[in-house]
Amino acid sequence: MNIILLGAPGAGKGTQATRLSDRYGMPHISTGDIFRENIKNGTPIGLLAKSYTDKGQLVPDEVTCEIVKDRLAREDCKKGYLLDGFPRTIVQAEALDKFAKIDAVVNINIDFSLLMARLCGRRVCRECGESYHISTLGGATTCARCGGELYQRKDDNPETVQSRLNVYKDQTAPLIDYYTRKGILLNFTGTDDPPEVLFGQICAELDKMDR
Ligand code: ADP
Ligand code: ZN
């Protein structure tokens, strides 16, 4: 199964992707993680990406599509994969159609009013990528899953979050129609319930599909 996770920043795509990847044994491919890794390592892609991610804008389609195309060609993707954060524009979706066959798009709808507080209070594990919120951490600074150090992403500040939400509305939300027309969109609602609730709902749908 080749699956796309779609949803606004903070909707919970990454959290669900980690869990889905464990359950179905499929690689979790996050373009955001790929860019952050490149930025950390100071690669040419990282230097380019940083100027966009710092402002909450999208890295140009051409660069992003090339990275994903290369990644999907690797051996571990032969039996299926989870795309998290790609595609994010119609141009990217059309490019993807040329080198991949997508079986389902998991769309997480969420009330926008929840997102600012979620993202600005988010802390992420440096080792395994798990997300937490300061309101439930009780002052903890390490990951409950793996003991890794928690940090705040540079783009999780009010100004950059606002710009990411605007970019989502303008450039990414049109993908909901795009995949609805293809008949492969599965709709879910994100809430402030523990992520296991939504995870159960997503698995119930994916389990019905052929793998
Ligand atoms: P979130 O969904 O929380 O905004 P991501 O980790 O998916 O975070 O992405 C972080 C940043 O990386 C984005 O704001 C953007 O600058 C860049 N990025 C990630 N995926 C893409 C993509 N498909 N196209 C262009 N830029 C991207
Ligand atoms: Zn961790």
Short mmCIF file of C-alpha atoms and ligand atoms in Angstrom, two decimals:
data_model
loop_
_atom_site.label_atom_id
_atom_site.label_comp_id
_atom_site.label_asym_id
_atom_site.label_seq_id
_atom_site.Cartn_x
_atom_site.Cartn_y
_atom_site.Cartn_z
CA MET A 1 0.00 0.00 0.00
CA ASN A 2 1.25 3.45 -0.89
CA ILE A 3 -0.33 6.03 1.38
CA ILE A 4 -0.31 9.81 1.67
CA LEU A 5 -1.01 11.60 4.95
CA LEU A 6 -2.64 14.94 4.33
CA GLY A 7 -3.54 17.65 6.85
CA ALA A 8 -2.62 21.08 8.16
CA PRO A 9 0.61 21.57 10.15
CA GLY A 10 -0.11 20.28 13.64
CA ALA A 11 -3.00 18.04 12.55
CA GLY A 12 -1.03 15.03 13.76
CA LYS A 13 0.32 13.60 10.50
CA GLY A 14 3.75 12.82 11.92
CA THR A 15 2.38 11.23 15.08
CA GLN A 16 0.05 8.99 13.08
CA ALA A 17 2.74 8.20 10.54
CA THR A 18 5.14 6.90 13.21
CA ARG A 19 2.47 4.59 14.54
CA LEU A 20 1.25 3.46 11.12
CA SER A 21 4.80 2.77 10.05
CA ASP A 22 5.29 0.47 13.08
CA ARG A 23 2.01 -1.31 12.54
CA TYR A 24 2.21 -1.91 8.81
CA GLY A 25 5.99 -2.16 8.52
CA MET A 26 6.21 0.55 5.90
CA PRO A 27 8.85 3.29 5.73
CA HIS A 28 7.71 6.71 6.95
CA ILE A 29 8.88 9.31 4.47
CA SER A 30 8.62 12.85 5.77
CA THR A 31 9.89 15.62 3.52
CA GLY A 32 10.06 17.89 6.58
CA ASP A 33 12.37 15.37 8.31
CA ILE A 34 14.50 15.05 5.16
CA PHE A 35 14.90 18.84 5.00
CA ARG A 36 15.70 19.11 8.74
CA GLU A 37 18.32 16.36 8.41
CA ASN A 38 19.92 18.18 5.47
CA ILE A 39 19.86 21.47 7.35
CA LYS A 40 21.54 19.83 10.36
CA ASN A 41 24.25 18.36 8.14
CA GLY A 42 24.76 21.58 6.21
CA THR A 43 24.29 19.96 2.77
CA PRO A 44 23.55 22.09 -0.33
CA ILE A 45 19.90 20.99 -0.15
CA GLY A 46 19.87 21.96 3.51
CA LEU A 47 21.26 25.43 2.79
CA LEU A 48 18.58 26.01 0.18
CA ALA A 49 15.75 24.52 2.29
CA LYS A 50 16.62 26.55 5.38
CA SER A 51 15.77 29.86 3.73
CA TYR A 52 12.22 28.58 3.12
CA THR A 53 11.53 26.48 6.23
CA ASP A 54 12.66 29.34 8.51
CA LYS A 55 9.96 31.54 7.01
CA GLY A 56 7.28 28.85 6.92
CA GLN A 57 7.28 28.83 3.13
CA LEU A 58 7.48 25.84 0.84
CA VAL A 59 10.75 24.62 -0.62
CA PRO A 60 10.47 24.87 -4.43
CA ASP A 61 8.51 22.04 -6.07
CA GLU A 62 11.28 20.96 -8.40
CA VAL A 63 13.78 20.28 -5.60
CA THR A 64 11.19 18.62 -3.37
CA CYS A 65 9.86 16.34 -6.13
CA GLU A 66 13.35 15.21 -7.07
CA ILE A 67 14.13 14.26 -3.47
CA VAL A 68 10.92 12.25 -3.14
CA LYS A 69 11.40 10.53 -6.48
CA ASP A 70 14.87 9.35 -5.43
CA ARG A 71 13.64 8.23 -2.03
CA LEU A 72 10.73 6.20 -3.43
CA ALA A 73 13.10 4.40 -5.81
CA ARG A 74 14.92 2.81 -2.86
CA GLU A 75 14.49 -0.86 -2.05
CA ASP A 76 12.58 -0.38 1.22
CA CYS A 77 9.72 1.31 -0.67
CA LYS A 78 8.99 -1.69 -2.91
CA LYS A 79 6.33 -3.06 -0.56
CA GLY A 80 4.66 0.25 0.20
CA TYR A 81 5.34 3.52 1.99
CA LEU A 82 3.78 6.36 3.95
CA LEU A 83 4.27 9.86 2.62
CA ASP A 84 4.03 12.53 5.31
CA GLY A 85 4.10 16.17 4.16
CA PHE A 86 4.29 15.38 0.45
CA PRO A 87 2.63 16.35 -1.83
CA ARG A 88 1.84 19.84 -0.60
CA THR A 89 0.93 21.52 -3.90
CA ILE A 90 -1.00 20.51 -7.00
CA VAL A 91 2.25 20.63 -8.99
CA GLN A 92 3.79 18.12 -6.58
CA ALA A 93 0.72 15.86 -6.76
CA GLU A 94 0.85 15.86 -10.56
CA ALA A 95 4.56 15.07 -10.49
CA LEU A 96 3.96 12.24 -8.02
CA ASP A 97 1.35 10.74 -10.34
CA LYS A 98 4.12 10.29 -12.89
CA PHE A 99 6.38 8.19 -10.67
CA ALA A 100 4.07 6.57 -8.10
CA LYS A 101 0.75 4.83 -7.73
CA ILE A 102 -1.05 6.01 -4.60
CA ASP A 103 -3.67 3.71 -3.05
CA ALA A 104 -5.12 5.93 -0.34
CA VAL A 105 -4.92 9.46 1.03
CA VAL A 106 -5.53 9.75 4.77
CA ASN A 107 -6.84 13.29 5.26
CA ILE A 108 -6.90 14.62 8.82
CA ASN A 109 -9.36 17.51 9.13
CA ILE A 110 -8.89 19.68 12.16
CA ASP A 111 -10.29 22.84 13.64
CA PHE A 112 -7.76 25.57 12.82
CA SER A 113 -8.24 27.21 16.20
CA LEU A 114 -6.46 24.23 17.85
CA LEU A 115 -3.33 24.45 15.75
CA MET A 116 -1.52 27.59 16.94
CA ALA A 117 -1.41 26.43 20.57
CA ARG A 118 -0.53 22.89 19.54
CA LEU A 119 2.41 23.90 17.39
CA CYS A 120 3.81 26.61 19.63
CA GLY A 121 3.78 24.23 22.63
CA ARG A 122 5.17 21.29 20.71
CA ARG A 123 8.40 19.57 21.68
CA VAL A 124 9.98 16.93 19.46
CA CYS A 125 12.36 14.07 20.26
CA ARG A 126 15.74 14.51 18.58
CA GLU A 127 16.21 10.76 18.34
CA CYS A 128 12.88 9.18 17.32
CA GLY A 129 10.84 12.19 16.20
CA GLU A 130 7.94 11.63 18.59
CA SER A 131 5.94 14.81 19.34
CA TYR A 132 4.80 16.02 22.76
CA HIS A 133 3.01 19.08 24.09
CA ILE A 134 4.34 21.09 27.03
CA SER A 135 0.90 20.92 28.69
CA THR A 136 1.27 17.16 29.23
CA LEU A 137 5.04 16.90 29.74
CA GLY A 138 5.00 18.03 33.36
CA GLY A 139 8.43 19.58 32.91
CA ALA A 140 10.02 16.45 31.38
CA THR A 141 12.85 17.18 28.93
CA THR A 142 13.39 13.67 27.58
CA CYS A 143 11.34 11.35 25.37
CA ALA A 144 9.10 8.80 27.12
CA ARG A 145 9.62 6.38 24.22
CA CYS A 146 13.38 6.40 23.78
CA GLY A 147 14.93 8.79 26.32
CA GLY A 148 16.09 11.17 23.58
CA GLU A 149 16.38 14.90 24.19
CA LEU A 150 13.27 17.00 23.44
CA TYR A 151 13.65 20.25 21.52
CA GLN A 152 11.48 22.96 20.05
CA ARG A 153 11.50 23.20 16.26
CA LYS A 154 12.72 26.55 14.97
CA ASP A 155 9.54 27.00 12.88
CA ASP A 156 7.20 26.35 15.84
CA ASN A 157 6.86 30.04 16.77
CA PRO A 158 3.68 32.16 16.32
CA GLU A 159 4.85 34.11 13.28
CA THR A 160 6.12 31.13 11.30
CA VAL A 161 3.16 28.97 12.31
CA GLN A 162 0.78 31.63 10.94
CA SER A 163 2.61 31.60 7.65
CA ARG A 164 2.58 27.76 7.51
CA LEU A 165 -1.19 27.77 8.13
CA ASN A 166 -1.70 30.31 5.33
CA VAL A 167 0.44 28.24 2.98
CA TYR A 168 -1.62 25.18 3.86
CA LYS A 169 -4.91 26.97 3.08
CA ASP A 170 -3.68 28.42 -0.20
CA GLN A 171 -1.51 25.67 -1.62
CA THR A 172 -2.19 22.36 0.12
CA ALA A 173 -5.92 22.32 0.89
CA PRO A 174 -6.75 22.11 -2.87
CA LEU A 175 -5.32 18.57 -2.75
CA ILE A 176 -8.42 17.48 -0.84
CA ASP A 177 -10.47 18.05 -4.02
CA TYR A 178 -7.74 16.61 -6.20
CA TYR A 179 -7.78 13.25 -4.38
CA THR A 180 -11.53 13.25 -3.81
CA ARG A 181 -11.94 13.34 -7.58
CA LYS A 182 -9.62 10.36 -7.88
CA GLY A 183 -11.83 8.52 -5.37
CA ILE A 184 -9.00 7.66 -2.96
CA LEU A 185 -9.53 10.19 -0.14
CA LEU A 186 -10.31 8.88 3.35
CA ASN A 187 -11.52 11.60 5.76
CA PHE A 188 -10.80 11.70 9.48
CA THR A 189 -11.25 14.31 12.18
CA GLY A 190 -8.36 15.34 14.41
CA THR A 191 -9.27 16.32 17.98
CA ASP A 192 -7.55 16.90 21.30
CA ASP A 193 -8.17 13.26 22.25
CA PRO A 194 -5.08 11.06 22.68
CA PRO A 195 -3.62 10.11 19.25
CA GLU A 196 -4.53 6.46 19.81
CA VAL A 197 -8.19 7.31 19.15
CA LEU A 198 -7.53 8.61 15.65
CA PHE A 199 -4.99 5.84 15.08
CA GLY A 200 -7.70 3.23 15.74
CA GLN A 201 -10.02 4.90 13.23
CA ILE A 202 -7.35 5.06 10.54
CA CYS A 203 -6.31 1.43 11.03
CA ALA A 204 -9.94 0.31 10.82
CA GLU A 205 -10.16 1.83 7.33
CA LEU A 206 -6.74 0.71 6.11
CA ASP A 207 -7.35 -2.85 7.33
CA LYS A 208 -10.26 -3.06 4.88
CA MET A 209 -7.91 -2.48 1.98
CA ASP A 210 -5.91 -5.05 0.05
CA ARG A 211 -2.26 -5.10 0.86
P1 ADP B 1 4.48 20.77 9.30
O1 ADP B 1 3.55 19.87 8.56
O2 ADP B 1 4.34 20.68 10.78
O3 ADP B 1 4.47 22.20 8.82
P2 ADP B 1 6.90 19.51 8.11
O4 ADP B 1 7.95 18.92 8.98
O5 ADP B 1 6.10 18.59 7.27
O6 ADP B 1 5.99 20.36 9.09
O7 ADP B 1 7.56 20.61 7.15
C1 ADP B 1 8.41 21.61 7.64
C2 ADP B 1 8.81 22.56 6.53
O8 ADP B 1 9.54 21.83 5.53
C3 ADP B 1 7.66 23.20 5.76
O9 ADP B 1 7.19 24.38 6.41
C4 ADP B 1 8.32 23.50 4.43
O10 ADP B 1 9.14 24.67 4.50
C5 ADP B 1 9.22 22.31 4.22
N1 ADP B 1 8.52 21.23 3.48
C6 ADP B 1 8.14 20.02 3.97
N2 ADP B 1 7.51 19.29 3.03
C7 ADP B 1 7.47 20.06 1.91
C8 ADP B 1 6.94 19.89 0.59
N3 ADP B 1 6.28 18.76 0.22
N4 ADP B 1 7.10 20.89 -0.29
C9 ADP B 1 7.74 22.04 0.04
N5 ADP B 1 8.26 22.28 1.26
C10 ADP B 1 8.13 21.31 2.20
ZN ZN B 2 12.26 9.55 21.25
#
